[in-house]
mmCIF file of C-alpha atoms in Angstrom:
data_model
loop_
_atom_site.group_PDB
_atom_site.id
_atom_site.type_symbol
_atom_site.label_atom_id
_atom_site.label_comp_id
_atom_site.label_asym_id
_atom_site.label_seq_id
_atom_site.Cartn_x
_atom_site.Cartn_y
_atom_site.Cartn_z
ATOM 1 C CA MET E 25 17.968 -106.943 -56.095
ATOM 2 C CA PRO E 26 16.193 -107.336 -59.392
ATOM 3 C CA VAL E 27 15.686 -104.236 -61.404
ATOM 4 C CA LEU E 28 12.089 -103.069 -61.863
ATOM 5 C CA GLN E 29 11.750 -101.791 -65.508
ATOM 6 C CA SER E 30 9.334 -101.470 -68.428
ATOM 7 C CA PRO E 31 9.249 -104.392 -70.658
ATOM 8 C CA PRO E 32 10.573 -104.265 -74.199
ATOM 9 C CA ALA E 33 7.983 -104.337 -76.965
ATOM 10 C CA SER E 34 8.990 -107.896 -77.965
ATOM 11 C CA THR E 35 7.836 -109.220 -74.609
ATOM 12 C CA ILE E 36 4.201 -108.151 -75.104
ATOM 13 C CA GLY E 37 1.812 -110.300 -77.053
ATOM 14 C CA ASP E 38 0.839 -113.870 -77.561
ATOM 15 C CA GLN E 39 3.963 -115.878 -76.524
ATOM 16 C CA SER E 40 2.675 -119.017 -74.891
ATOM 17 C CA SER E 41 2.846 -121.265 -78.000
ATOM 18 C CA ALA E 42 6.333 -120.273 -78.680
ATOM 19 C CA LEU E 43 7.456 -120.578 -75.091
ATOM 20 C CA ASP E 44 5.866 -124.018 -74.848
ATOM 21 C CA ALA E 45 7.669 -125.214 -77.782
ATOM 22 C CA ASP E 46 11.062 -123.778 -76.617
ATOM 23 C CA TYR E 47 10.762 -125.533 -73.235
ATOM 24 C CA ARG E 48 9.759 -128.833 -74.801
ATOM 25 C CA LEU E 49 12.747 -128.633 -77.105
ATOM 26 C CA ARG E 50 15.075 -127.920 -74.282
ATOM 27 C CA ASP E 51 13.829 -130.740 -72.212
ATOM 28 C CA GLN E 52 14.089 -133.151 -75.134
ATOM 29 C CA ILE E 53 17.746 -132.464 -75.973
ATOM 30 C CA GLY E 54 18.824 -131.852 -72.438
ATOM 31 C CA TYR E 55 19.819 -128.117 -72.384
ATOM 32 C CA ALA E 56 19.788 -126.439 -68.938
ATOM 33 C CA TYR E 57 17.975 -123.020 -68.650
ATOM 34 C CA THR E 58 21.262 -121.260 -68.213
ATOM 35 C CA ASP E 59 23.066 -118.398 -69.934
ATOM 36 C CA ASP E 60 26.395 -120.014 -70.326
ATOM 37 C CA GLY E 61 26.906 -119.304 -74.001
ATOM 38 C CA ASN E 62 25.132 -122.214 -75.848
ATOM 39 C CA TYR E 63 22.926 -121.161 -78.698
ATOM 40 C CA LEU E 64 19.620 -122.333 -77.145
ATOM 41 C CA SER E 65 20.390 -120.346 -74.117
ATOM 42 C CA LYS E 66 20.091 -117.152 -76.182
ATOM 43 C CA ILE E 67 16.703 -117.837 -77.779
ATOM 44 C CA GLN E 68 13.929 -115.514 -76.665
ATOM 45 C CA GLU E 69 15.681 -114.386 -73.531
ATOM 46 C CA GLU E 70 13.067 -111.706 -72.826
ATOM 47 C CA GLN E 71 10.237 -114.209 -73.320
ATOM 48 C CA MET E 72 11.757 -116.404 -70.570
ATOM 49 C CA VAL E 73 10.989 -113.661 -68.008
ATOM 50 C CA GLU E 74 7.239 -113.912 -68.511
ATOM 51 C CA ALA E 75 7.618 -117.726 -68.738
ATOM 52 C CA ASP E 76 9.105 -118.049 -65.327
ATOM 53 C CA LYS E 77 6.114 -116.344 -63.735
ATOM 54 C CA GLU E 78 3.736 -118.562 -65.822
ATOM 55 C CA ILE E 79 5.545 -121.758 -64.860
ATOM 56 C CA GLN E 80 5.651 -121.024 -61.092
ATOM 57 C CA THR E 81 1.843 -120.327 -61.251
ATOM 58 C CA MET E 82 1.280 -123.571 -63.274
ATOM 59 C CA ARG E 83 3.326 -125.702 -60.756
ATOM 60 C CA PHE E 84 0.984 -124.644 -57.864
ATOM 61 C CA GLN E 85 -2.434 -124.812 -59.850
ATOM 62 C CA ARG E 86 -1.748 -128.012 -61.976
ATOM 63 C CA ILE E 87 -3.111 -131.021 -60.274
ATOM 64 C CA ILE E 88 -1.031 -134.367 -60.275
ATOM 65 C CA PRO E 89 -3.453 -137.323 -60.745
ATOM 66 C CA LEU E 90 -2.424 -140.002 -58.113
ATOM 67 C CA PRO E 91 -2.878 -143.639 -58.761
ATOM 68 C CA GLU E 92 -5.006 -145.467 -56.228
ATOM 69 C CA ALA E 93 -2.135 -147.524 -54.887
ATOM 70 C CA THR E 94 -0.166 -144.255 -54.332
ATOM 71 C CA ARG E 95 -3.162 -142.465 -52.824
ATOM 72 C CA GLN E 96 -3.408 -145.237 -50.259
ATOM 73 C CA GLU E 97 0.228 -145.062 -49.393
ATOM 74 C CA LEU E 98 0.103 -141.413 -48.824
ATOM 75 C CA CYS E 99 -2.930 -141.854 -46.754
ATOM 76 C CA GLY E 100 -1.029 -144.250 -44.461
ATOM 77 C CA ILE E 101 1.880 -141.897 -44.246
ATOM 78 C CA PHE E 102 -0.447 -138.875 -43.331
ATOM 79 C CA ALA E 103 -2.041 -140.930 -40.621
ATOM 80 C CA ARG E 104 1.339 -140.764 -38.787
ATOM 81 C CA LEU E 105 0.982 -137.091 -38.233
ATOM 82 C CA PRO E 106 -0.020 -136.090 -34.758
ATOM 83 C CA HIS E 107 -3.142 -133.991 -33.821
ATOM 84 C CA ARG E 108 -3.421 -130.610 -35.739
ATOM 85 C CA LEU E 109 -2.799 -128.668 -32.476
ATOM 86 C CA VAL E 110 0.351 -130.630 -31.859
ATOM 87 C CA VAL E 111 1.541 -129.955 -35.327
ATOM 88 C CA ARG E 112 0.936 -126.259 -34.836
ATOM 89 C CA GLU E 113 2.889 -126.159 -31.652
ATOM 90 C CA LEU E 114 5.789 -128.030 -33.354
ATOM 91 C CA ILE E 115 5.874 -125.714 -36.158
ATOM 92 C CA ASP E 116 5.992 -122.663 -33.798
ATOM 93 C CA ILE E 117 8.717 -124.263 -31.927
ATOM 94 C CA TYR E 118 10.739 -124.819 -34.999
ATOM 95 C CA PHE E 119 10.422 -121.016 -36.083
ATOM 96 C CA ALA E 120 11.187 -119.838 -32.490
ATOM 97 C CA GLU E 121 14.017 -122.096 -31.728
ATOM 98 C CA ALA E 122 15.657 -123.201 -34.915
ATOM 99 C CA ASN E 123 14.785 -121.297 -38.029
ATOM 100 C CA TRP E 124 16.284 -117.969 -36.720
ATOM 101 C CA TYR E 125 19.681 -119.662 -36.795
ATOM 102 C CA PHE E 126 19.493 -121.971 -39.823
ATOM 103 C CA ALA E 127 17.197 -119.700 -41.924
ATOM 104 C CA VAL E 128 16.034 -122.431 -44.142
ATOM 105 C CA LEU E 129 12.360 -121.314 -44.395
ATOM 106 C CA GLU E 130 10.475 -118.040 -44.815
ATOM 107 C CA GLN E 131 7.631 -118.234 -42.428
ATOM 108 C CA TYR E 132 5.228 -116.272 -44.554
ATOM 109 C CA TYR E 133 5.535 -118.553 -47.577
ATOM 110 C CA PHE E 134 5.474 -121.674 -45.263
ATOM 111 C CA GLU E 135 2.286 -120.573 -43.553
ATOM 112 C CA LYS E 136 0.533 -119.925 -46.915
ATOM 113 C CA LEU E 137 1.314 -123.404 -48.074
ATOM 114 C CA TYR E 138 0.548 -124.976 -44.706
ATOM 115 C CA ASN E 139 -3.060 -123.315 -44.820
ATOM 116 C CA SER E 140 -3.496 -124.709 -48.242
ATOM 117 C CA TRP E 141 -2.234 -128.135 -47.277
ATOM 118 C CA CYS E 142 -4.701 -128.100 -44.209
ATOM 119 C CA ILE E 143 -7.630 -127.403 -46.570
ATOM 120 C CA HIS E 144 -6.736 -130.463 -48.711
ATOM 121 C CA ASN E 145 -5.962 -132.657 -45.639
ATOM 122 C CA ASP E 146 -9.398 -131.837 -44.335
ATOM 123 C CA CYS E 147 -10.901 -133.682 -47.297
ATOM 124 C CA LEU E 148 -9.035 -136.825 -46.225
ATOM 125 C CA THR E 149 -10.377 -136.424 -42.678
ATOM 126 C CA GLU E 150 -13.964 -135.700 -43.750
ATOM 127 C CA HIS E 151 -14.351 -138.012 -46.701
ATOM 128 C CA GLY E 152 -11.661 -140.666 -46.100
ATOM 129 C CA GLN E 153 -10.140 -139.992 -49.422
ATOM 130 C CA LEU E 154 -6.989 -137.999 -50.210
ATOM 131 C CA PRO E 155 -7.687 -135.562 -53.125
ATOM 132 C CA ASP E 156 -5.258 -135.082 -55.921
ATOM 133 C CA LEU E 157 -2.595 -132.483 -55.037
ATOM 134 C CA PRO E 158 -0.615 -129.793 -56.941
ATOM 135 C CA PRO E 159 3.148 -130.444 -57.022
ATOM 136 C CA ASP E 160 3.899 -127.705 -54.461
ATOM 137 C CA LEU E 161 1.619 -129.250 -51.811
ATOM 138 C CA LEU E 162 2.728 -132.749 -52.554
ATOM 139 C CA HIS E 163 6.368 -131.862 -51.773
ATOM 140 C CA PHE E 164 5.184 -129.725 -48.866
ATOM 141 C CA SER E 165 3.797 -132.790 -47.163
ATOM 142 C CA ALA E 166 7.384 -134.036 -47.106
ATOM 143 C CA LEU E 167 8.624 -130.687 -45.906
ATOM 144 C CA LEU E 168 6.159 -130.676 -43.138
ATOM 145 C CA PHE E 169 7.521 -134.066 -41.715
ATOM 146 C CA HIS E 170 10.886 -132.747 -41.856
ATOM 147 C CA VAL E 171 9.984 -129.485 -39.887
ATOM 148 C CA LEU E 172 8.435 -131.677 -37.187
ATOM 149 C CA ALA E 173 11.417 -133.923 -37.198
ATOM 150 C CA VAL E 174 13.722 -130.903 -36.613
ATOM 151 C CA SER E 175 11.491 -129.356 -34.215
ATOM 152 C CA LEU E 176 11.652 -132.460 -32.042
ATOM 153 C CA GLN E 177 15.414 -132.035 -31.847
ATOM 154 C CA PHE E 178 14.898 -128.840 -30.166
ATOM 155 C CA LEU E 179 11.804 -129.794 -28.082
ATOM 156 C CA SER E 180 11.859 -129.161 -24.247
ATOM 157 C CA PRO E 181 10.362 -131.974 -22.176
ATOM 158 C CA ASP E 182 7.975 -129.625 -20.264
ATOM 159 C CA THR E 183 5.885 -128.554 -23.291
ATOM 160 C CA ASN E 184 2.338 -129.488 -24.003
ATOM 161 C CA CYS E 185 3.228 -131.297 -27.265
ATOM 162 C CA SER E 186 5.981 -133.248 -25.602
ATOM 163 C CA ARG E 187 3.490 -134.536 -23.052
ATOM 164 C CA ALA E 188 0.868 -135.222 -25.836
ATOM 165 C CA LEU E 189 3.522 -137.085 -27.821
ATOM 166 C CA ARG E 190 4.750 -138.935 -24.646
ATOM 167 C CA VAL E 191 8.363 -138.273 -25.415
ATOM 168 C CA ASP E 192 9.617 -137.560 -21.996
ATOM 169 C CA SER E 193 13.263 -138.624 -22.794
ATOM 170 C CA PHE E 194 15.987 -137.695 -25.422
ATOM 171 C CA THR E 195 15.781 -141.291 -26.698
ATOM 172 C CA ALA E 196 12.078 -141.174 -27.314
ATOM 173 C CA ARG E 197 12.279 -137.779 -29.029
ATOM 174 C CA ASP E 198 15.117 -138.963 -31.247
ATOM 175 C CA ARG E 199 13.159 -141.975 -32.281
ATOM 176 C CA LEU E 200 10.122 -140.091 -33.111
ATOM 177 C CA SER E 201 12.035 -137.364 -34.967
ATOM 178 C CA SER E 202 13.716 -140.214 -37.007
ATOM 179 C CA ASN E 203 10.283 -141.701 -37.751
ATOM 180 C CA TYR E 204 9.064 -138.289 -39.022
ATOM 181 C CA SER E 205 12.124 -137.672 -41.255
ATOM 182 C CA THR E 206 11.668 -141.238 -42.813
ATOM 183 C CA SER E 207 8.029 -140.251 -43.532
ATOM 184 C CA GLY E 208 9.304 -137.133 -45.358
ATOM 185 C CA VAL E 209 11.785 -139.230 -47.251
ATOM 186 C CA GLU E 210 9.009 -141.601 -48.324
ATOM 187 C CA ILE E 211 6.796 -138.849 -49.555
ATOM 188 C CA ALA E 212 9.740 -137.403 -51.521
ATOM 189 C CA ARG E 213 10.317 -140.786 -53.034
ATOM 190 C CA ILE E 214 6.615 -140.890 -54.123
ATOM 191 C CA ALA E 215 6.765 -137.259 -55.602
ATOM 192 C CA GLY E 216 9.880 -138.226 -57.460
ATOM 193 C CA ALA E 217 11.993 -135.675 -59.448
ATOM 194 C CA LEU E 218 8.913 -134.634 -61.728
ATOM 195 C CA ASP E 219 7.636 -131.198 -61.251
ATOM 196 C CA PRO E 220 10.134 -129.961 -58.745
ATOM 197 C CA THR E 221 9.279 -126.735 -57.041
ATOM 198 C CA ILE E 222 11.058 -124.513 -54.465
ATOM 199 C CA THR E 223 9.426 -126.570 -51.739
ATOM 200 C CA THR E 224 11.328 -129.556 -53.207
ATOM 201 C CA VAL E 225 14.524 -127.752 -52.668
ATOM 202 C CA GLN E 226 13.529 -126.738 -49.022
ATOM 203 C CA ASN E 227 12.663 -130.286 -48.255
ATOM 204 C CA ASP E 228 16.080 -131.616 -49.350
ATOM 205 C CA LEU E 229 17.735 -128.839 -47.306
ATOM 206 C CA MET E 230 15.631 -129.619 -44.194
ATOM 207 C CA ARG E 231 16.667 -133.218 -44.721
ATOM 208 C CA ALA E 232 20.210 -132.203 -44.882
ATOM 209 C CA LEU E 233 19.844 -130.084 -41.684
ATOM 210 C CA TRP E 234 18.174 -133.051 -39.820
ATOM 211 C CA LEU E 235 21.054 -135.291 -40.875
ATOM 212 C CA LYS E 236 23.620 -132.850 -39.819
ATOM 213 C CA ASN E 237 21.991 -132.520 -36.361
ATOM 214 C CA CYS E 238 22.299 -136.256 -36.154
ATOM 215 C CA SER E 239 26.030 -136.251 -36.969
ATOM 216 C CA ARG E 240 25.286 -138.035 -40.307
ATOM 217 C CA GLY E 241 27.539 -135.618 -42.258
ATOM 218 C CA ARG E 242 28.064 -137.766 -45.412
ATOM 219 C CA GLU E 243 24.365 -138.260 -45.927
ATOM 220 C CA ALA E 244 23.782 -134.684 -45.178
ATOM 221 C CA TRP E 245 26.139 -133.760 -47.930
ATOM 222 C CA HIS E 246 24.269 -135.903 -50.426
ATOM 223 C CA ALA E 247 20.932 -134.331 -49.395
ATOM 224 C CA LEU E 248 22.438 -130.793 -49.825
ATOM 225 C CA GLY E 249 23.630 -131.828 -53.441
ATOM 226 C CA SER E 250 20.156 -132.980 -54.335
ATOM 227 C CA ALA E 251 18.819 -129.629 -53.187
ATOM 228 C CA ILE E 252 21.479 -127.681 -55.175
ATOM 229 C CA ARG E 253 20.832 -129.592 -58.465
ATOM 230 C CA THR E 254 17.071 -129.084 -58.078
ATOM 231 C CA ALA E 255 17.612 -125.272 -57.408
ATOM 232 C CA GLN E 256 19.776 -125.037 -60.477
ATOM 233 C CA GLU E 257 17.119 -126.855 -62.562
ATOM 234 C CA LEU E 258 14.631 -124.269 -61.314
ATOM 235 C CA GLY E 259 17.029 -121.474 -62.294
ATOM 236 C CA PHE E 260 17.829 -120.120 -58.909
ATOM 237 C CA HIS E 261 21.349 -119.280 -59.877
ATOM 238 C CA GLN E 262 20.206 -116.948 -62.762
ATOM 239 C CA GLN E 263 19.682 -113.211 -62.496
ATOM 240 C CA SER E 264 16.058 -112.698 -62.567
ATOM 241 C CA LYS E 265 14.182 -109.695 -64.362
ATOM 242 C CA VAL E 266 10.822 -108.573 -62.952
ATOM 243 C CA TYR E 267 8.862 -106.192 -65.280
ATOM 244 C CA GLN E 268 5.889 -103.872 -64.435
ATOM 245 C CA THR E 269 3.715 -104.836 -67.399
ATOM 246 C CA PRO E 270 0.415 -103.220 -68.428
ATOM 247 C CA ARG E 271 -1.387 -106.379 -67.352
ATOM 248 C CA SER E 272 -0.045 -106.427 -63.682
ATOM 249 C CA THR E 273 -0.772 -104.080 -60.778
ATOM 250 C CA LEU E 274 1.950 -102.572 -58.715
ATOM 251 C CA GLU E 275 0.896 -104.882 -55.728
ATOM 252 C CA GLU E 276 1.433 -107.903 -58.148
ATOM 253 C CA THR E 277 4.733 -106.660 -59.264
ATOM 254 C CA LEU E 278 5.961 -106.041 -55.715
ATOM 255 C CA THR E 279 4.728 -109.662 -54.860
ATOM 256 C CA GLU E 280 6.921 -111.005 -57.701
ATOM 257 C CA LEU E 281 9.900 -108.921 -56.392
ATOM 258 C CA TRP E 282 9.635 -110.348 -52.927
ATOM 259 C CA TYR E 283 9.238 -113.841 -54.186
ATOM 260 C CA ASP E 284 12.294 -113.508 -56.443
ATOM 261 C CA GLU E 285 14.186 -112.254 -53.333
ATOM 262 C CA TYR E 286 12.744 -115.298 -51.502
ATOM 263 C CA LYS E 287 14.425 -117.699 -54.080
ATOM 264 C CA ARG E 288 17.680 -115.664 -54.139
ATOM 265 C CA ARG E 289 18.037 -115.904 -50.365
ATOM 266 C CA LEU E 290 17.499 -119.746 -50.540
ATOM 267 C CA TRP E 291 20.054 -120.045 -53.310
ATOM 268 C CA ILE E 292 22.606 -118.092 -51.107
ATOM 269 C CA LYS E 293 21.867 -120.449 -48.169
ATOM 270 C CA LEU E 294 22.625 -123.359 -50.422
ATOM 271 C CA PHE E 295 25.767 -121.782 -51.588
ATOM 272 C CA SER E 296 27.069 -120.971 -48.099
ATOM 273 C CA TRP E 297 26.158 -124.502 -46.894
ATOM 274 C CA ASP E 298 28.211 -125.967 -49.668
ATOM 275 C CA ARG E 299 31.322 -124.031 -48.803
#
């Protein structure tokens, strides 16, 4: 578990400009954010603690402007989603039947993102136009399709959503599951490798899970490798430090602790799958 401690004096103050310059320099010359002994990995180690919190917030709040062609393509993909009630039932089936064993997702964080995603998707339904999305929600769209795809692999034929989707045979369920997974892959392609988030990692891992359930082991291994590389880029393999600062409340600090544990569990899951 990360250690809760008071911050050193050097971490308090105006650090944003120095942090921005440091991150830009690292990105330009190709240094990873690791503590492996290179010189730049030693620069402002304590400042990186505060930077991690700022970057995670920025990734959710910053909006990605979408070109019109991309916006239309995403609208077409989102149109493949079933009715909201069916989506809700498939999500519940996934967490009841699959996630207890595979432990890919944390339901609390998934539900928070899903509620935010629904608000943005309502704009598409009401106004016929997809709003610009933050990186986390764009990648979540792909994750949602993969959750539905995996859920269909565990779907019983006597459920309401099975009848609503008209998948009364294993062949029909497998076909629809494949279509949903393909939609998730298409969204991930549109999102690209820019602005990866923890949701990007989960989407790749869910894709690996779906492929493994389809006995496509080689492809699953490649999807898992993509998840691991993104997780390393985001620093999941590093020991995090969470500080109680004068600017943060105890509740905020505890939230940071739990979120750090959330990332740690995901990294352990990636490690165990790669063994």
